[in-house]
Structures are given as C-alpha cells and as structure tokens.
Coordinates of C-alpha atoms in Angstrom, one line a residue:
X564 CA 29.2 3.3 30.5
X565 CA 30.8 5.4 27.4
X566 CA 30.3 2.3 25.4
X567 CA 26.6 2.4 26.4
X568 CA 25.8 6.1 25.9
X569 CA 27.7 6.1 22.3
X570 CA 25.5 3.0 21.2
X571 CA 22.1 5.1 22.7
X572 CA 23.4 7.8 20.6
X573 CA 23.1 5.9 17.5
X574 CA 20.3 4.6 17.8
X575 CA 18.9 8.1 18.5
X576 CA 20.9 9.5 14.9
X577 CA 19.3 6.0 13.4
X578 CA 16.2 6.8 14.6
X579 CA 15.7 10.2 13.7
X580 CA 17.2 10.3 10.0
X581 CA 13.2 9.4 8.7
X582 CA 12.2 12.3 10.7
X583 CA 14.6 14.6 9.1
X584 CA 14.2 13.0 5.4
X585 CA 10.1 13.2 6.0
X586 CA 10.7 16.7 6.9
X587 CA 12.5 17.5 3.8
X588 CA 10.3 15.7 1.7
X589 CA 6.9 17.3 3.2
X590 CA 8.6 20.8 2.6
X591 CA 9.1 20.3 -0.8
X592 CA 6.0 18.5 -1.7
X593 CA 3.6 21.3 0.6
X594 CA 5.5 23.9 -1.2
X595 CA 6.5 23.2 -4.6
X596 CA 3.4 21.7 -6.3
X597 CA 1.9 25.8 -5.0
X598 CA 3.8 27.6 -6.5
X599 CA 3.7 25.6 -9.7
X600 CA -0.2 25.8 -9.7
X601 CA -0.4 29.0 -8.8
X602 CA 2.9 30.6 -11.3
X603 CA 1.4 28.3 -14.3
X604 CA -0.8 25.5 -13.9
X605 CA -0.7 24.9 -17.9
X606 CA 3.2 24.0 -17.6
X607 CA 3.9 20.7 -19.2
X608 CA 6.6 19.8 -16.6
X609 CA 4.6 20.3 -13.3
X610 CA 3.7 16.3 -14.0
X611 CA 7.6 15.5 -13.6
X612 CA 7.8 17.4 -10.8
X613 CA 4.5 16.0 -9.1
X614 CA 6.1 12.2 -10.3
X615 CA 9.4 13.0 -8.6
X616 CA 7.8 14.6 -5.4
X617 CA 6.0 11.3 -5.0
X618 CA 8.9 9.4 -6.0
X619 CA 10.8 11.1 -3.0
X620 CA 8.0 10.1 -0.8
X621 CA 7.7 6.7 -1.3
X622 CA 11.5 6.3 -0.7
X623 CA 10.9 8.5 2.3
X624 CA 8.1 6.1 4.5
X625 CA 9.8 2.9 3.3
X626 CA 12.4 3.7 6.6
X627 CA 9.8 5.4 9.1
X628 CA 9.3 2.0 10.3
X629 CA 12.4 1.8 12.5
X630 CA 11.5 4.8 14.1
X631 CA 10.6 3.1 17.9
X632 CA 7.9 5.9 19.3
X633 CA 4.5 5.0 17.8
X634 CA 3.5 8.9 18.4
X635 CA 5.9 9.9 16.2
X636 CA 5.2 7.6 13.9
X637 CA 1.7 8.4 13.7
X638 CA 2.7 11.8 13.2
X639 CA 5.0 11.4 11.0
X640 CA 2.5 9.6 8.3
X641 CA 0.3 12.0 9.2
X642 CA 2.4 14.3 7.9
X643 CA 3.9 12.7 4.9
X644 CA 0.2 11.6 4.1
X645 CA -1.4 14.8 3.9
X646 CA 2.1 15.8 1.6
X647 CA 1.5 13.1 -1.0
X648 CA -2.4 13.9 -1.4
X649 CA -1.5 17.2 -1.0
X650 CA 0.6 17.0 -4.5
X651 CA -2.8 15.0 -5.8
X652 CA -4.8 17.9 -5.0
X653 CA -2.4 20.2 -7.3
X654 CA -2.4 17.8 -10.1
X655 CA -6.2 17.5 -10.4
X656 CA -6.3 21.6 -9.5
X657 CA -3.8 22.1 -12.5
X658 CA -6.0 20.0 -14.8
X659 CA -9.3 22.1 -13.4
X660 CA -7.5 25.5 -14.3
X661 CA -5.9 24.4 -17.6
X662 CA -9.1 23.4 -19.1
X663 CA -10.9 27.0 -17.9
X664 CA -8.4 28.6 -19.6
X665 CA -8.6 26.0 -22.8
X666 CA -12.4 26.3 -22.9
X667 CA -13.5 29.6 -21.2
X668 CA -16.9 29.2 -21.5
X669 CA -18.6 25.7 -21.3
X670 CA -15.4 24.2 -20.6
X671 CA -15.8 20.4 -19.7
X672 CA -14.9 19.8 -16.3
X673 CA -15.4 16.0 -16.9
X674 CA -12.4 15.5 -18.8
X675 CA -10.5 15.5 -15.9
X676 CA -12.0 12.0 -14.7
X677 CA -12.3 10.4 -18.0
X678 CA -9.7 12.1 -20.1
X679 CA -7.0 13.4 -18.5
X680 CA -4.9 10.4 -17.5
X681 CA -2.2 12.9 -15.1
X682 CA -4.1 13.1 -12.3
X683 CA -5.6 9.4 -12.1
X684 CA -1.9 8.0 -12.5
X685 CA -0.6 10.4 -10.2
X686 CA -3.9 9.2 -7.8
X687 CA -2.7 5.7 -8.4
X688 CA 0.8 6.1 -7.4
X689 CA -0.7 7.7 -4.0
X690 CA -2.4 4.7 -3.8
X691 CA 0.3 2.2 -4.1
X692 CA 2.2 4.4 -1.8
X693 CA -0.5 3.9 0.9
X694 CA -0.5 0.3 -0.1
X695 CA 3.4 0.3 0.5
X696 CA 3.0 1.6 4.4
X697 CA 0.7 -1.3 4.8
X698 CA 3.4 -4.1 3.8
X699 CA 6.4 -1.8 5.6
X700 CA 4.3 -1.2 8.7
X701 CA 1.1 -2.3 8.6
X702 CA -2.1 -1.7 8.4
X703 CA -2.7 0.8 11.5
X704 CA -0.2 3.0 10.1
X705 CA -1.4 2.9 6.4
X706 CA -4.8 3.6 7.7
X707 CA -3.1 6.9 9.2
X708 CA -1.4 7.9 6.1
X709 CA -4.1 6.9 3.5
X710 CA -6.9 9.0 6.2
X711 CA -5.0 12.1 4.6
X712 CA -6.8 11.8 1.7
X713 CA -8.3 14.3 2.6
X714 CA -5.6 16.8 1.3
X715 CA -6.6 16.7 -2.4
X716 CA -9.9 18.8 -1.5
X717 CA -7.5 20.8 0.5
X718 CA -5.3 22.1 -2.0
X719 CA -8.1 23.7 -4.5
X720 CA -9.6 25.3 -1.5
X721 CA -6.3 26.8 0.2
X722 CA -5.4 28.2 -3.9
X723 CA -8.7 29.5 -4.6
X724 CA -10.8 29.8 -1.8
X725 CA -15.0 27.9 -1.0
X726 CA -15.7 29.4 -4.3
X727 CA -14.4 26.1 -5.6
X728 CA -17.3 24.3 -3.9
X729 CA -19.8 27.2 -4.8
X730 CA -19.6 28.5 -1.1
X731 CA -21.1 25.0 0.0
X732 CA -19.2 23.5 3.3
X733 CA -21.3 20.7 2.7
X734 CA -20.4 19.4 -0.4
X735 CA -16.8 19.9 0.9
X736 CA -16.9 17.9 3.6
X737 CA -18.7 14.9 1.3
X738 CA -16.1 14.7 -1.1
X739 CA -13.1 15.4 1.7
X740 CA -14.5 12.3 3.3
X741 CA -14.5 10.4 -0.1
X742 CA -11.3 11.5 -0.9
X743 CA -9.9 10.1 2.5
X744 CA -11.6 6.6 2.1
X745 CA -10.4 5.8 -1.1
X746 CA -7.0 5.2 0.1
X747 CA -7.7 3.8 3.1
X748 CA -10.1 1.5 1.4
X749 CA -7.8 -0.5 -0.7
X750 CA -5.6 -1.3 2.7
X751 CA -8.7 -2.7 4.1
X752 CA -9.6 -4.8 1.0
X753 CA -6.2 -6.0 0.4
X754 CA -5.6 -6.8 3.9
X755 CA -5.3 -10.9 3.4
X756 CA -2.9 -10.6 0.6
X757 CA -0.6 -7.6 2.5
X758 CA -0.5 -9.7 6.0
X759 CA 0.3 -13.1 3.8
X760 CA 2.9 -12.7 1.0
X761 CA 2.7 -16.0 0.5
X762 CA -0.3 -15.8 -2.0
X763 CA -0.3 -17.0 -5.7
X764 CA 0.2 -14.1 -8.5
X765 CA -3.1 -15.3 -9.7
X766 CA -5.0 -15.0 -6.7
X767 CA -3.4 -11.4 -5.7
X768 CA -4.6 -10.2 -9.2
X769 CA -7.9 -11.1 -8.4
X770 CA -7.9 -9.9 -5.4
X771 CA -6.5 -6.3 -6.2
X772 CA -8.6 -6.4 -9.4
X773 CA -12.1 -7.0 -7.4
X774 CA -11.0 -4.2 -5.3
X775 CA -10.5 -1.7 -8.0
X776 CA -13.7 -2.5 -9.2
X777 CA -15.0 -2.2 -6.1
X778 CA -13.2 1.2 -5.2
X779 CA -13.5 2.8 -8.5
X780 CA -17.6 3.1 -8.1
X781 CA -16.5 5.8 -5.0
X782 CA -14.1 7.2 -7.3
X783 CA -16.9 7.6 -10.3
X784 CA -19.0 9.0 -7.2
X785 CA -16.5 11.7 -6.2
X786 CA -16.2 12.4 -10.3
X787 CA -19.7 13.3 -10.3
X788 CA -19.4 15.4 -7.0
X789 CA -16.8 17.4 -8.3
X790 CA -18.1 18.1 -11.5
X791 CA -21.0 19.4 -10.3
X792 CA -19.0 21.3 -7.9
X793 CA -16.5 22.7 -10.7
X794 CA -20.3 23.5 -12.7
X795 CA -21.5 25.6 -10.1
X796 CA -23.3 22.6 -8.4
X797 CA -27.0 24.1 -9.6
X798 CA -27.7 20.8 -11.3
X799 CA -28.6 19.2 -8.4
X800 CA -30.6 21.7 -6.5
X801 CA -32.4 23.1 -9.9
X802 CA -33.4 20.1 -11.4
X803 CA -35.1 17.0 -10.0
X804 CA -32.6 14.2 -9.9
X805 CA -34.7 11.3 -11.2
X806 CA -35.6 13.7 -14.0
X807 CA -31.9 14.4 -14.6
X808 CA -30.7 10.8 -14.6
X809 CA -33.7 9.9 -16.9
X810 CA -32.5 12.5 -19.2
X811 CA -28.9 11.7 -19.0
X812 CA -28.7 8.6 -18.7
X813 CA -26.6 7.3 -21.5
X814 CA -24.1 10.3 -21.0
X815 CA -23.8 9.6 -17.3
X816 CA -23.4 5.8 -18.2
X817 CA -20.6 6.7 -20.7
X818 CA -19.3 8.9 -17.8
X819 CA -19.2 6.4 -15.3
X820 CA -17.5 3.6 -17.5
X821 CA -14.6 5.7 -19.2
X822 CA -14.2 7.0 -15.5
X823 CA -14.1 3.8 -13.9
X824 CA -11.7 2.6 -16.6
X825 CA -9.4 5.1 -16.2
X826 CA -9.5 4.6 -12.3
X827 CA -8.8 0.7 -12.5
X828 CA -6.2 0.2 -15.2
X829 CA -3.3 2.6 -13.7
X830 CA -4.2 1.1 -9.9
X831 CA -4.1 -2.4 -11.0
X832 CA -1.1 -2.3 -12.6
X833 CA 0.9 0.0 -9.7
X834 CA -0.8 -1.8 -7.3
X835 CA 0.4 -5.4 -8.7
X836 CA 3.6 -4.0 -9.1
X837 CA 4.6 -3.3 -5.6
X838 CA 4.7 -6.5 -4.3
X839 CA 6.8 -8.2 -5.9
X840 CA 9.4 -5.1 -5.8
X841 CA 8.6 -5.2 -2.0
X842 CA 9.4 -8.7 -2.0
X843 CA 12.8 -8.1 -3.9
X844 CA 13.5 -5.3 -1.6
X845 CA 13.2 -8.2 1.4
X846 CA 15.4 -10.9 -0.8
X847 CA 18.1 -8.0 -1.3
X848 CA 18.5 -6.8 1.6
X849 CA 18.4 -10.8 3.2
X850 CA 15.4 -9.7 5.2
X851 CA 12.3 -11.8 6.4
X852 CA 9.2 -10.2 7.5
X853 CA 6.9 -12.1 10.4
X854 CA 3.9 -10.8 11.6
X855 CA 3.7 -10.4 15.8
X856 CA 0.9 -10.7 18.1
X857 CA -0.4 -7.2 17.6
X858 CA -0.1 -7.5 14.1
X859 CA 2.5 -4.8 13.7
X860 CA 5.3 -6.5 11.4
X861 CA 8.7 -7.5 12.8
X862 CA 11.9 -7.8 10.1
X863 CA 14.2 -10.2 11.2
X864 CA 17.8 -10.1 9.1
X865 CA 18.3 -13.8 7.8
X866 CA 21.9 -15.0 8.0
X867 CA 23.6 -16.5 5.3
X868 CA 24.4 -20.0 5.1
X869 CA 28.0 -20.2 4.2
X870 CA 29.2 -23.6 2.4
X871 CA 31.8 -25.0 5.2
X872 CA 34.4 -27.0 3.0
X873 CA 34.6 -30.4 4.2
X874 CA 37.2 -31.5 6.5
X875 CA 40.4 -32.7 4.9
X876 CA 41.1 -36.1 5.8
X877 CA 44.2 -36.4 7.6
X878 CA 46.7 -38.7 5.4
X879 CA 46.6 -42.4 7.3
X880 CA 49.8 -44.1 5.6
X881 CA 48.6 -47.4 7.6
X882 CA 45.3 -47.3 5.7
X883 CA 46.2 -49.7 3.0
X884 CA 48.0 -52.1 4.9
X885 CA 45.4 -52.2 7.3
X886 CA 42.8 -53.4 5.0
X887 CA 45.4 -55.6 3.7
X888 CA 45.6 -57.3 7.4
X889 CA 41.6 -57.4 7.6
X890 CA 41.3 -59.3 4.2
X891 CA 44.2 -61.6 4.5
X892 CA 42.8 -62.4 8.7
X893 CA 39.1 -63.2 6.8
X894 CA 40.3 -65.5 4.3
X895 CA 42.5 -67.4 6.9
X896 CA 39.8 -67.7 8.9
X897 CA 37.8 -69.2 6.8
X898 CA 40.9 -72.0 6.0
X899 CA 41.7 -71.2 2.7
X900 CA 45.1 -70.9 3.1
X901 CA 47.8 -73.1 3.9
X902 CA 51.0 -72.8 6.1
X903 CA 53.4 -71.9 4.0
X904 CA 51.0 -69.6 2.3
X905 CA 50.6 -68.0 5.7
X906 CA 53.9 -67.6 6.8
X907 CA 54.9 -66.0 3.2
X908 CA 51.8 -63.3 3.7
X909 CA 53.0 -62.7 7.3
X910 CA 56.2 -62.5 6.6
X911 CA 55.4 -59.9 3.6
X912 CA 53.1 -58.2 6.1
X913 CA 55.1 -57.6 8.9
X914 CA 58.2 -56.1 6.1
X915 CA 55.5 -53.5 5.0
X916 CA 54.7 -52.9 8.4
X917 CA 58.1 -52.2 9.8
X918 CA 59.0 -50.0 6.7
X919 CA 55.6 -47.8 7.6
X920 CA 57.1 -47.6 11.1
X921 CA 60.1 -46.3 10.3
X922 CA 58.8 -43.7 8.5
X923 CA 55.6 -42.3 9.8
X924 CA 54.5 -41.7 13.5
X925 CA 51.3 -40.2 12.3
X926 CA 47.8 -42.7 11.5
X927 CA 47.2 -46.1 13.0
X928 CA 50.6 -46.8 13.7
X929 CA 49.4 -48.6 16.8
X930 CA 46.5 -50.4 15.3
X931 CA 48.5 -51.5 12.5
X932 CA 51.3 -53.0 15.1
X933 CA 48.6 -54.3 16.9
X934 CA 46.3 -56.3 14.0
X935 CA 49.7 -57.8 12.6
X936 CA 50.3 -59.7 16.1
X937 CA 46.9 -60.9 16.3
X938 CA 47.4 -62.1 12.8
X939 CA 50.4 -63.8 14.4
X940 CA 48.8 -65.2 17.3
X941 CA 46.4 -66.7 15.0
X942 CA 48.9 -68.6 12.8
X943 CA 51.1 -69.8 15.5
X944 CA 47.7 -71.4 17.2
X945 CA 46.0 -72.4 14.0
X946 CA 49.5 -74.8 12.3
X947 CA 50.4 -76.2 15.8

C-alpha cells in the first residue's frame, strides 16, 4: 500500500507543477505589462519584456497537457490565454499612447496597423502560441486558449476606461469578438496540417500562407474598427459610408494592403517555424504522437533500438577436421580413390582425430569420432 500511495503522490506533484508554473506565468504577464503601460508606455524596453512574458508562456502550456482533469485544463488555458492576449492588448495600448503623445493633435492612429511592426510581431507570436496548444493538445484546447482573444480589447479598457471606444459598448463588443476569432481561426484552418505532421514543407506553406491571407482581411477589418475607435468613431456615423469609401478609396486601399502585409509576413514565418521545432521537440525527447478516437493526442515514448552484438561463436576445434572427413567421404564415394590411397587418408585422419581428443572436450568431439568410423565402415566394405 505505501508503495501505491507514494506513486499517487507523484503523479499528483507531476500533475500539478503546470498549475503552479501557469500560475506564476499569468501573474507576471496580468501584472507586469500594467504597470509598464501605465508608469511609461514610451519605454523602449517594454517590447523585451512583452517578448519574454510570451516566451515564458509558450514554455509554460507546452506541459499542461499531462495535467489528467480536462476541467482544469480548460481552466488553465483559459487562464494562460487571456494572459498572453492580455500582454497583446498592452503592446498595441503602448503603441496607441506613444503616438498621442508623439503627435498630440492629429496624431495617426493607423500607424499602429501598418507601421508599427511591435504589436503585429508580438500578435504573431500569440498566434503561434495558440497554434502550439493545437499540436501539444489539440484542437479543443487551442480553441479554449485562442477564444481569449478577447483580452487585447480588455486591457485598453481596464487602463483607460469606455472612453477608448467613445462610450460605445457596441463597437466593443465587435472588435472583442474579432479579436477572439483571429486566433481561434488559424487552428481551424490549419487543422489538416496540425492533426497530420506528415505533410510536405511545400504543401504546409501553402496551407499556412492561404490562411494568412485569409485571416489577415479580419485583421485589416479590426484595423479599421479601431481606428475609428481611437478617432472618436464620428466617421462612421457623420458621414455616409459609400460616400466615404468613394472618397478614400485609394488611401483605404493603401491601408488595407500595408496592413495586410504587415499581418501576413511575421505569422507566416512564426507560424512555419513551429513545426518543425515541435517536431524536433518529439525526435529529442524520443516521443511519437498518435491521434485517439476522440481526437485528443496521445504521446507514446519510443524505445530505443539498441544494436545487440552478435553472438560469439563458440570455438569448435573439430571444425576443420570435420570438413576434412565430409570431402575426403565425397570423393571416395564417387571412386576416385584407391586402397592404398584410402588407408593412408584414414590413417592420417584418425591421428588428427585422436590428437583433437586428447586435447579438447569442447565442439563436435562426438560427431567427429563418429564420421571417422563411418568413413571406416565404408573402406573396410568398399576394398573387400
């Protein structure tokens, strides 16, 4: 029984270390990128310190996959979801106040989408994150953690209040659900290449670079959201829309092209990137993932196939002479050889063989003694 309860007890420790490290992780990253924003969101090293945070995080969900209790999962990428898009919320925040302060009056709100690449990156390596769950754990789970999307809209409104949307719930709860469905949107596009690892490079770049496409024309949407949002949002109550896409059209073109540019590049490549450094995680560690009957994912550790020497032969002294015996018994058999030619072999045979006996006990002693006296047999019969 001790032996039981000590190997329940650690599997409980095992178990609940991703707990502990989420923890940590979500405290730093709900907490830090805050105070950064709100102390100084024109410092140059609140970036690092965003990179870093989401560094930590990725390292953190790659293990909440052993944890057994699929509520606790759920939670736990609920929580560590709404932490990492939490930290995206501060970077595009800190690039919305450093510009007011930059350019107090008319100050270009759309440089954040199509200039600043921070936030985008930083947006991009969210993404891949989300895209990680999916390969660790699968797709239910990465659906859970990329739903938290929905964080980045938080952040700007917990800092500074609805006045961020101009007092408009609605427009709020547009771009939180467009925020949310980014993420989850490339797990559900890159489903066939995340379930099969067995796809071409080729074929998984055009696969993550069709979604991109795809997924950047919500992301140009959400740009055009918020910058009307960040404007005051008067544009699109004020003025007829037809009118003002008539009248704008080449700068909203321009807008939508840098902004979908600056959406796909960063995605593709992170995107491309993590699977083939998932896939060197799996030959490192001597891991093989198969997909079960729920499609959850199941890691099975691959033992090693250890080069057995070959068996030494065991020395046979009587080897030689043996093969000596068969020869000589074939060519007498077929009657080239005479009497005396016989008798001088046999003689010669049975020395050799007696010698062998003295010496050795080990090999075909016996088989030896015993092909020598057919040999024998066969001369006595054959010159009578």
């Amino acid at each position: 029984m001790n032996n039981v309860d000590s190997v329940n007890e650690k599997q409980i420790i095992h178990g609940s270390i991703p707990s502990v490290v989420v923890g940590i992780v979500a405290f730093l990253g709900l907490v830090v990128p805050y105070i950064v924003i709100a102390s100084n969101p024109i410092a140059s090293y609140k970036s690092i310190i965003f990179l870093a945070l989401l560094i930590a995080a990725a390292l953190s969900v790659s293990n909440v996959h052993i944890v057994k209790d699929n509520t606790i999962k759920s939670i736990i990428y609920l929580i560590i979801g709404f932490t990492v898009f939490w930290i995206i919320g501060a970077a595009y925040t800190g690039s919305y106040l450093h510009l007011e302060l930059k350019f107090p009056e008319n100050t270009p709100y759309f440089k954040i989408f199509n200039t600043d690449f921070v936030p985008i990156t930083l947006f991009a390596v969210a993404n891949t994150i989300t895209v990680l769950v999916a390969l660790v754990d699968g797709r239910k789970n990465a659906i859970i953690f990329g739903s938290m999307g929905l964080a980045v809209m938080f952040f700007p409104i917990v800092l500074l209040g609805l006045d961020f949307v101009n007092s408009k719930p609605d427009m709020f709860l547009i771009l939180v659900v467009l925020w949310a469905f980014i993420p989850t949107a490339w797990v559900r596009l890159l489903t066939p290449i995340i379930n099969d690892l067995s796809f071409s490079i080729e074929k998984r770049f055009i696969k993550v670079l069709k979604s991109s496409i795809l997924i950047s024309l919500i992301y140009i949407l959400v740009g055009f959201l918020m910058y009307f949002v960040m404007t005051g949002s008067s544009i699109t109550y004020d003025i007829s829309l037809p009118l003002f896409i008539d009248e704008y059209k080449s700068q909203l073109m321009y807008f939508a092209l840098t902004t979908g540019y600056f959406f796909v590049l960063p995605n593709l490549i992170l995107i491309m990137a993590i699977f083939p450094v998932y896939e060197f995680a799996l030959h490192a560690f001597n891991v093989k993932r198969e997909v079960a009957h729920d499609g959850t994912f199941v890691y099975i550790t691959e033992k090693k196939k250890e080069d057995k020497p070959a068996a030494k032969k065991e020395y046979d002294p009587f080897e030689d002479i043996i093969k000596e015996m068969k020869d000589f018994k074939k060519e007498f058999g077929k009657g080239k050889i005479n009497r005396i030619m016989a008798a001088q072999k046999i003689g010669t045979l049975r020395e050799q063989v007696d010698f062998l006996n003295s010496k050795y006990d080990i090999g075909s002693k016996a088989k030896a003694g015993e092909l020598l006296k057919q040999i024998e047999r066969e001369s006595e019969f054959a010159f009578k």
